[in-house]
Coordinates of C-alpha atoms and ligand atoms in Angstrom, one line a residue:
M1 CA 175.4 107.9 -144.3
S2 CA 178.5 109.7 -143.4
H3 CA 181.3 109.4 -145.9
F4 CA 184.7 107.9 -145.0
A5 CA 187.6 107.8 -147.5
A6 CA 191.4 107.8 -147.6
I7 CA 193.7 107.6 -150.6
R8 CA 197.4 108.0 -151.1
L9 CA 198.8 108.6 -154.6
P10 CA 201.7 110.0 -156.5
H11 CA 201.8 113.8 -157.0
E12 CA 201.5 113.4 -160.7
I13 CA 199.9 110.6 -162.8
L14 CA 200.2 110.9 -166.6
F15 CA 198.4 108.4 -168.8
G16 CA 198.2 108.1 -172.6
K17 CA 199.7 107.1 -175.8
G18 CA 203.1 108.9 -176.2
Q19 CA 203.2 110.2 -172.6
R20 CA 206.7 108.7 -172.3
H21 CA 207.9 111.8 -174.2
A22 CA 207.0 113.9 -171.1
L23 CA 209.7 112.1 -169.1
P24 CA 212.5 114.8 -169.5
K25 CA 210.2 117.6 -168.4
V26 CA 208.9 115.6 -165.4
A27 CA 212.5 114.6 -164.5
L28 CA 213.8 118.2 -164.6
R29 CA 211.4 119.1 -161.8
H30 CA 213.3 116.7 -159.6
G31 CA 216.9 117.4 -160.6
T32 CA 219.5 116.8 -163.3
R33 CA 221.0 113.4 -162.3
A34 CA 218.9 110.3 -162.7
L35 CA 219.6 106.7 -161.8
I36 CA 217.6 104.5 -164.3
C37 CA 216.6 101.0 -163.1
T38 CA 215.6 98.7 -165.9
D39 CA 216.3 95.2 -167.2
Q40 CA 218.4 93.9 -170.0
R41 CA 215.4 93.3 -172.3
F42 CA 214.2 96.9 -172.2
A43 CA 217.8 98.3 -172.2
G44 CA 218.3 96.7 -175.6
T45 CA 215.2 98.3 -177.3
A46 CA 215.1 101.3 -179.6
I47 CA 212.6 102.9 -177.4
F48 CA 215.1 102.9 -174.5
A49 CA 217.7 104.5 -176.7
E50 CA 215.2 107.2 -177.6
I51 CA 214.4 107.8 -174.0
L52 CA 218.2 108.1 -173.1
A53 CA 218.7 110.6 -176.0
A54 CA 215.7 112.7 -174.9
L55 CA 217.1 112.9 -171.3
E56 CA 220.5 113.8 -172.7
D57 CA 219.0 116.5 -174.8
A58 CA 217.4 117.9 -171.6
S59 CA 220.9 118.0 -170.0
I60 CA 220.0 115.2 -167.5
A61 CA 222.9 113.0 -166.6
V62 CA 222.0 109.3 -166.4
F63 CA 223.4 106.2 -164.7
V64 CA 221.8 103.1 -166.2
H65 CA 221.4 100.0 -164.0
D66 CA 220.1 97.4 -166.4
G67 CA 220.5 94.4 -164.1
V68 CA 217.0 94.1 -162.7
L69 CA 215.9 90.5 -162.3
P70 CA 212.3 89.2 -161.9
D71 CA 211.0 89.4 -158.3
V72 CA 213.9 91.6 -157.2
P73 CA 216.3 89.3 -155.3
R74 CA 217.5 91.2 -152.1
N75 CA 221.2 91.1 -153.2
S76 CA 220.5 92.6 -156.5
V77 CA 219.4 95.8 -154.8
S78 CA 222.8 96.1 -153.1
V79 CA 224.5 95.6 -156.4
C80 CA 222.4 98.4 -157.9
V81 CA 223.0 100.8 -155.0
E82 CA 226.7 100.2 -154.8
G83 CA 227.1 100.9 -158.5
A84 CA 225.0 104.1 -158.3
R85 CA 226.1 105.7 -155.0
G86 CA 229.2 107.5 -156.4
F87 CA 227.0 109.0 -159.2
K88 CA 224.9 110.8 -156.5
P89 CA 221.6 110.8 -158.3
D90 CA 218.8 113.3 -157.6
M91 CA 216.1 110.9 -158.6
V92 CA 215.5 107.2 -159.6
I93 CA 213.6 106.4 -162.7
G94 CA 212.2 102.8 -162.9
I95 CA 211.2 101.6 -166.4
G96 CA 210.0 98.1 -167.0
G97 CA 207.6 95.6 -165.4
G98 CA 206.7 95.6 -161.7
S99 CA 210.2 94.2 -160.9
C100 CA 212.0 97.3 -162.3
L101 CA 209.6 99.7 -160.5
D102 CA 210.1 97.9 -157.2
M103 CA 213.9 98.0 -157.7
A104 CA 213.7 101.7 -158.3
K105 CA 211.7 102.1 -155.0
C106 CA 214.2 100.0 -153.1
A107 CA 217.2 101.8 -154.6
A108 CA 215.8 105.2 -153.7
L109 CA 215.1 103.9 -150.2
I110 CA 218.7 102.6 -149.5
L111 CA 220.4 105.5 -151.3
S112 CA 218.4 107.9 -149.0
H113 CA 218.4 106.1 -145.7
G114 CA 221.3 103.5 -145.8
G115 CA 221.2 100.3 -144.0
Q116 CA 220.0 97.0 -145.5
L117 CA 216.8 96.2 -147.2
Q118 CA 215.7 93.8 -144.4
D119 CA 215.7 96.7 -142.0
Y120 CA 212.6 98.0 -143.7
Y121 CA 210.5 94.8 -144.2
G122 CA 207.0 95.3 -143.0
E123 CA 204.9 98.4 -142.6
F124 CA 205.9 102.0 -141.7
K125 CA 209.6 101.2 -141.3
V126 CA 210.8 103.8 -143.8
P127 CA 211.8 106.8 -141.6
G128 CA 211.2 109.6 -144.1
P129 CA 211.1 110.8 -147.7
T130 CA 213.4 109.1 -150.2
L131 CA 214.9 110.3 -153.5
P132 CA 211.9 111.0 -155.8
V133 CA 211.0 108.0 -158.0
I134 CA 209.5 108.3 -161.5
A135 CA 207.8 105.1 -162.4
M136 CA 207.2 104.2 -166.1
P137 CA 205.6 100.7 -166.4
T138 CA 205.9 98.5 -169.5
T139 CA 203.5 95.8 -168.2
A140 CA 199.8 96.4 -167.4
G141 CA 199.4 94.7 -164.1
T142 CA 201.1 95.3 -160.8
G143 CA 200.1 99.0 -160.2
S144 CA 203.4 99.5 -158.6
E145 CA 203.7 102.9 -160.3
V146 CA 201.2 104.2 -157.8
T147 CA 201.4 101.9 -154.8
P148 CA 203.3 102.2 -151.5
V149 CA 204.9 98.8 -151.7
A150 CA 208.0 97.2 -153.1
V151 CA 208.0 93.4 -153.2
V152 CA 211.4 91.6 -153.0
S153 CA 212.6 88.0 -152.7
D154 CA 215.0 87.2 -149.9
P155 CA 217.1 84.0 -150.0
D156 CA 216.8 83.8 -146.2
R157 CA 213.0 83.7 -146.3
T158 CA 210.6 81.2 -147.9
L159 CA 207.9 83.7 -148.8
K160 CA 208.5 87.0 -150.7
V161 CA 208.5 90.1 -148.5
G162 CA 207.0 93.5 -148.8
I163 CA 208.3 96.9 -147.8
S164 CA 205.2 99.0 -147.3
S165 CA 205.3 102.8 -146.6
P166 CA 203.6 105.9 -148.0
Y167 CA 207.2 107.2 -148.5
L168 CA 207.6 104.6 -151.2
I169 CA 204.9 106.0 -153.4
A170 CA 206.5 107.3 -156.6
A171 CA 206.6 111.1 -157.1
A172 CA 205.3 110.6 -160.7
A173 CA 203.8 107.8 -162.7
I174 CA 204.0 107.9 -166.4
C175 CA 201.9 105.3 -168.1
D176 CA 202.2 105.0 -171.9
P177 CA 200.2 102.0 -173.3
E178 CA 202.6 101.9 -176.3
L179 CA 205.2 100.5 -174.0
T180 CA 203.0 97.4 -173.4
M181 CA 202.5 96.6 -177.1
S182 CA 205.4 94.2 -177.0
C183 CA 204.1 92.1 -174.1
P184 CA 203.6 88.5 -175.2
V185 CA 200.2 87.0 -174.6
G186 CA 201.2 85.0 -171.5
L187 CA 202.5 88.1 -169.8
T188 CA 199.5 90.2 -170.8
A189 CA 197.2 87.6 -169.4
V190 CA 199.0 87.1 -166.1
A191 CA 199.7 90.8 -165.4
G192 CA 196.1 91.8 -166.4
A193 CA 194.6 89.0 -164.2
D194 CA 196.7 90.3 -161.3
A195 CA 195.2 93.8 -161.9
L196 CA 191.7 92.5 -162.0
T197 CA 192.4 90.6 -158.8
H198 CA 193.7 93.8 -157.2
A199 CA 190.5 95.6 -158.1
I200 CA 188.1 92.9 -156.9
E201 CA 190.0 92.4 -153.6
A202 CA 190.2 96.2 -153.0
F203 CA 186.5 96.6 -153.8
T204 CA 185.4 93.6 -151.6
A205 CA 187.9 94.4 -148.8
A206 CA 186.6 94.7 -145.3
R207 CA 185.2 98.0 -144.0
R208 CA 187.6 98.6 -141.1
G209 CA 185.8 101.5 -139.5
T210 CA 186.1 105.3 -139.6
D211 CA 188.5 105.9 -136.7
A212 CA 191.0 108.7 -137.2
S213 CA 193.9 106.4 -136.2
L214 CA 193.1 103.8 -138.9
A215 CA 195.1 105.3 -141.8
Q216 CA 197.8 106.5 -139.4
N217 CA 198.5 103.0 -138.0
H218 CA 198.0 101.0 -141.2
V219 CA 199.3 101.3 -144.7
F220 CA 196.3 99.2 -146.0
I221 CA 193.0 100.2 -144.5
G222 CA 190.2 98.3 -146.3
K223 CA 187.6 99.7 -148.6
S224 CA 186.5 103.3 -148.7
A225 CA 184.6 105.6 -151.0
L226 CA 187.6 106.8 -153.1
T227 CA 189.3 103.4 -153.5
D228 CA 185.9 102.0 -154.5
H229 CA 185.7 104.5 -157.3
F230 CA 189.0 103.4 -158.7
A231 CA 188.3 99.7 -158.2
L232 CA 185.0 99.9 -160.2
L233 CA 186.7 101.8 -163.0
A234 CA 189.4 99.1 -163.1
I235 CA 186.9 96.2 -163.2
K236 CA 184.9 97.9 -166.0
L237 CA 188.0 98.5 -168.2
L238 CA 189.6 95.1 -167.6
G239 CA 186.2 93.3 -168.0
R240 CA 185.7 95.1 -171.3
S241 CA 189.2 94.6 -172.8
L242 CA 191.5 92.1 -171.0
E243 CA 190.3 89.2 -173.2
K244 CA 190.6 91.3 -176.3
A245 CA 194.1 92.4 -175.5
C246 CA 195.1 88.7 -175.0
K247 CA 193.4 87.6 -178.3
D248 CA 194.9 90.5 -180.3
G249 CA 198.0 92.1 -178.8
A250 CA 198.0 94.7 -181.6
D251 CA 194.6 96.1 -180.5
Q252 CA 195.8 99.5 -179.2
D253 CA 192.4 100.5 -177.6
A254 CA 192.3 97.2 -175.7
R255 CA 195.9 97.7 -174.6
A256 CA 195.1 101.2 -173.4
D257 CA 192.0 99.9 -171.4
V258 CA 194.1 97.2 -169.8
M259 CA 196.8 99.6 -168.8
M260 CA 194.4 102.1 -167.4
G261 CA 192.6 99.3 -165.6
A262 CA 195.9 98.2 -164.0
L263 CA 196.7 101.8 -163.0
A264 CA 193.2 102.3 -161.5
A265 CA 193.4 99.0 -159.7
G266 CA 196.8 100.2 -158.2
C267 CA 195.1 103.4 -157.1
A268 CA 192.5 101.3 -155.3
F269 CA 194.5 98.6 -153.6
G270 CA 197.5 100.9 -152.8
T271 CA 195.3 102.3 -150.0
A272 CA 192.6 99.7 -149.5
G273 CA 194.9 96.7 -149.7
T274 CA 194.3 93.2 -151.0
A275 CA 193.1 90.1 -149.1
A276 CA 192.9 86.3 -149.1
A277 CA 193.8 85.6 -152.7
H278 CA 197.1 87.5 -152.3
A279 CA 197.7 85.9 -148.9
I280 CA 197.4 82.4 -150.2
Q281 CA 199.5 83.2 -153.3
Y282 CA 202.5 83.9 -151.1
P283 CA 203.1 80.3 -150.0
V284 CA 201.7 78.9 -153.3
G285 CA 204.2 81.1 -155.2
A286 CA 207.1 79.9 -153.0
L287 CA 206.2 76.3 -153.6
T288 CA 205.3 76.3 -157.2
H289 CA 207.6 79.1 -158.5
T290 CA 204.8 80.4 -160.6
A291 CA 204.1 84.0 -161.5
H292 CA 202.4 86.1 -158.8
G293 CA 199.6 87.1 -161.2
L294 CA 198.9 83.5 -162.2
G295 CA 198.6 82.4 -158.6
V296 CA 196.3 85.2 -157.4
A297 CA 194.1 84.8 -160.5
T298 CA 193.8 81.0 -160.0
L299 CA 192.6 81.7 -156.4
M300 CA 190.3 84.6 -157.1
P301 CA 187.1 82.7 -158.0
Y302 CA 187.4 80.5 -154.9
V303 CA 188.1 83.5 -152.7
M304 CA 185.1 85.3 -154.2
S305 CA 183.0 82.3 -153.5
Y306 CA 184.3 82.1 -149.9
N307 CA 183.4 85.8 -149.5
R308 CA 180.0 85.5 -151.2
S309 CA 177.9 85.5 -148.0
A310 CA 179.8 88.6 -146.5
S311 CA 180.1 90.6 -149.7
T312 CA 176.9 89.8 -151.7
E313 CA 176.2 93.4 -152.6
E314 CA 179.7 94.2 -153.6
L315 CA 180.0 91.1 -155.7
A316 CA 176.8 92.0 -157.5
E317 CA 178.3 95.4 -158.2
V318 CA 181.4 93.7 -159.5
G319 CA 179.1 91.7 -161.9
A320 CA 177.5 94.9 -163.1
A321 CA 180.9 96.5 -163.7
L322 CA 182.0 93.4 -165.7
G323 CA 179.0 94.1 -168.0
I324 CA 176.7 91.3 -166.9
V325 CA 173.2 92.2 -167.9
Q326 CA 171.1 92.4 -164.7
A327 CA 167.6 91.9 -166.1
G328 CA 165.8 89.4 -163.9
L329 CA 168.7 88.7 -161.6
D330 CA 168.4 89.5 -157.9
V331 CA 171.5 90.6 -155.9
K332 CA 172.4 87.1 -154.8
E333 CA 172.2 85.8 -158.4
M334 CA 174.2 88.7 -159.6
A335 CA 176.9 87.9 -157.1
G336 CA 177.0 84.3 -158.3
A337 CA 177.1 85.5 -162.0
A338 CA 180.1 87.7 -161.1
I339 CA 182.0 84.8 -159.8
E340 CA 181.1 82.7 -162.8
E341 CA 182.2 85.5 -165.2
V342 CA 185.6 85.9 -163.5
R343 CA 186.1 82.2 -163.7
R344 CA 185.1 82.2 -167.4
L345 CA 187.3 85.3 -168.3
F346 CA 190.3 83.8 -166.5
A347 CA 189.8 80.4 -168.3
A348 CA 189.5 82.2 -171.6
I349 CA 192.9 83.9 -171.2
G350 CA 194.6 80.7 -170.0
I351 CA 194.8 81.1 -166.2
T352 CA 195.3 77.8 -164.5
P353 CA 192.0 76.6 -163.0
T354 CA 193.1 75.0 -159.8
L355 CA 196.0 74.9 -157.3
K356 CA 196.5 71.3 -158.3
A357 CA 197.0 72.3 -162.0
L358 CA 199.4 75.1 -160.8
G359 CA 201.6 72.3 -159.4
L360 CA 201.0 72.7 -155.6
P361 CA 202.1 69.4 -154.0
A362 CA 199.2 67.6 -152.3
D363 CA 201.1 67.2 -149.1
K364 CA 201.7 70.9 -148.7
L365 CA 198.1 72.0 -148.5
D366 CA 198.1 72.4 -144.7
W367 CA 201.4 74.3 -144.8
T368 CA 200.0 76.6 -147.4
A369 CA 196.9 77.3 -145.3
E370 CA 199.0 77.9 -142.2
Q371 CA 201.3 80.3 -144.0
A372 CA 198.5 82.2 -145.6
F373 CA 196.6 82.4 -142.3
G374 CA 199.7 84.0 -140.8
I375 CA 199.8 87.0 -143.2
D376 CA 197.8 89.1 -140.8
R377 CA 197.8 92.4 -142.9
L378 CA 196.0 90.6 -145.7
I379 CA 193.8 88.3 -143.7
K380 CA 192.4 91.1 -141.6
N381 CA 191.4 92.8 -144.8
N382 CA 189.2 89.9 -146.0
P383 CA 185.5 90.7 -145.7
R384 CA 184.7 87.2 -144.3
P385 CA 186.8 86.3 -141.3
F386 CA 189.0 83.3 -141.2
D387 CA 190.0 80.7 -138.7
L388 CA 192.6 78.1 -139.6
E389 CA 190.1 75.4 -140.4
A390 CA 188.2 77.7 -142.8
M391 CA 191.5 78.6 -144.5
K392 CA 192.3 74.9 -144.9
R393 CA 188.9 74.2 -146.4
L394 CA 189.4 77.1 -148.9
V395 CA 192.8 75.9 -149.9
Q396 CA 191.5 72.4 -150.4
A397 CA 188.6 73.6 -152.5
A398 CA 190.9 75.7 -154.7
Y399 CA 193.1 72.6 -155.1
D400 CA 190.2 70.4 -156.1
G401 CA 188.5 73.0 -158.3
D402 CA 185.4 72.8 -156.2
L403 CA 183.7 76.3 -156.2
A404 CA 180.7 75.2 -154.1
A405 CA 183.0 73.8 -151.4
S406 CA 184.9 77.1 -151.2
A407 CA 181.7 78.9 -150.1
I408 CA 181.2 76.8 -147.0
Ligands
NAD1 N1 204.8 96.9 -155.8 C1 203.6 96.5 -156.0 O1 202.6 97.2 -155.7 C2 203.4 95.2 -156.7 C3 202.1 94.7 -156.9 C4 202.0 93.4 -157.5 C5 203.1 92.7 -157.9 N2 204.4 93.2 -157.7 C6 205.6 92.5 -158.0 O2 205.9 92.8 -159.4 C7 206.6 91.7 -160.0 C8 205.9 91.3 -161.2 O3 205.9 92.3 -162.2 P1 205.5 92.1 -163.7 O4 204.3 91.2 -163.7 O5 205.2 93.5 -164.2 O6 206.7 91.4 -164.3 P2 208.3 91.6 -164.2 O7 208.6 93.0 -164.0 O8 208.8 90.6 -163.2 O9 208.8 91.2 -165.7 C9 208.6 89.8 -166.1 C10 209.2 89.7 -167.5 O10 208.5 90.4 -168.5 C11 209.3 91.2 -169.3 N3 208.7 92.4 -169.8 C12 208.3 93.5 -169.1 N4 207.7 94.4 -169.9 C13 207.7 93.8 -171.2 C14 207.2 94.3 -172.4 N5 206.6 95.5 -172.6 N6 207.4 93.5 -173.5 C15 208.0 92.2 -173.4 N7 208.5 91.8 -172.2 C16 208.3 92.6 -171.1 C17 210.5 91.5 -168.4 O11 211.7 91.8 -169.1 C18 210.6 90.2 -167.6 O12 211.4 89.3 -168.3 C19 206.6 90.6 -158.9 O13 207.9 90.7 -158.2 C20 205.5 91.0 -158.0 O14 205.6 90.5 -156.7 C21 204.5 94.4 -157.1
FE2_2 FE1 199.1 91.3 -157.0

């Protein structure tokens, strides 16, 4: 077998309790003037005050934008950039959930290249390097600290939009699990379930060939040896500790596992990409106004079931990584056990079991399937191909809660 792999990551990834204290030294390597993107919640914390004092002690001038809103409305990026332009930052530091990190990436993009955010929607539209971004997550989920994507919401578009470019990868990711200790259980569950979905979708993504043009023409290229390595690490850590972190938010070891799992999942899907669960969530999220992580996790068992015939081996490996004891199970049975275990785990942490329970209107199932089918970059990454009829059947099965029907 000849190996094929591709991976794109930040230059520096720091992980561990207390690593936030490295921020001033990391920042000094990029300049002395920092735009900080965060939200009002984090800006009001004692930890944020400590971070500002430490940057000041290192003679780093800061401009704080604390107006980040969930899902990064397009216009909020203009507000941030207009406020910060006169400050002439050398770098952008994003601190907060995925929304704050995505805002930092968008602000760095517009400050560096001008124009409007919508000029860059899609893949490879960013013309060159941006101001360096330092990403410091306070949720354990999106993986945005290491991925080449920023997701925004646009009042002119029904579905959320992505800007995908290797130039959007942060220069440095600083992951300190202490920052996640304050996450309430619902956020821990939804963000962690998003991370497990990233890892499973990256690990079961299509193999898209070994052609030298693949990674040059696509940001997301399907599974390969290095992304598999990170995906399996993520599945192991999240399988071991996501439920624990939800049951006892004060469990520091579980919090660290979940944050490392989210980081590793980001390392995997940032190059491999995600697939059908993420594609279907886009229209579902637009209609139900439910959190991204909740939607993808609701869909994941049904998508695994749909992919079971095409990804039997991979799903069996997912089962092993989740800690299912293999004795006596053949590969097909292990694949089935993996699907059941993901369903059990998600139910245990309060993930909605069906699209119906998520609030999807019954008369919008066809529209949902059509929109999901149209998201080519995700659909072509799915290991089992789709036609529109197959997508409609899968959406119906996920609506009804019929795991067996989703395999057809
Ligand atoms: N760029 C990527 O690669 C990528 C990947 C997946 C999702 N996303 C995007 O990320 C966004 C979701 O990010 P998210 O799930 O991290 O949530 P978020 O950033 O939208 O934050 C949700 C809420 O949680 C609060 N919060 C954050 N950290 C907290 C903490 N430590 N304690 C208490 N409250 C806290 C925030 O203040 C906010 O009110 C969506 O817009 C999604 O589309 C991006
Ligand atoms: Fe996601």
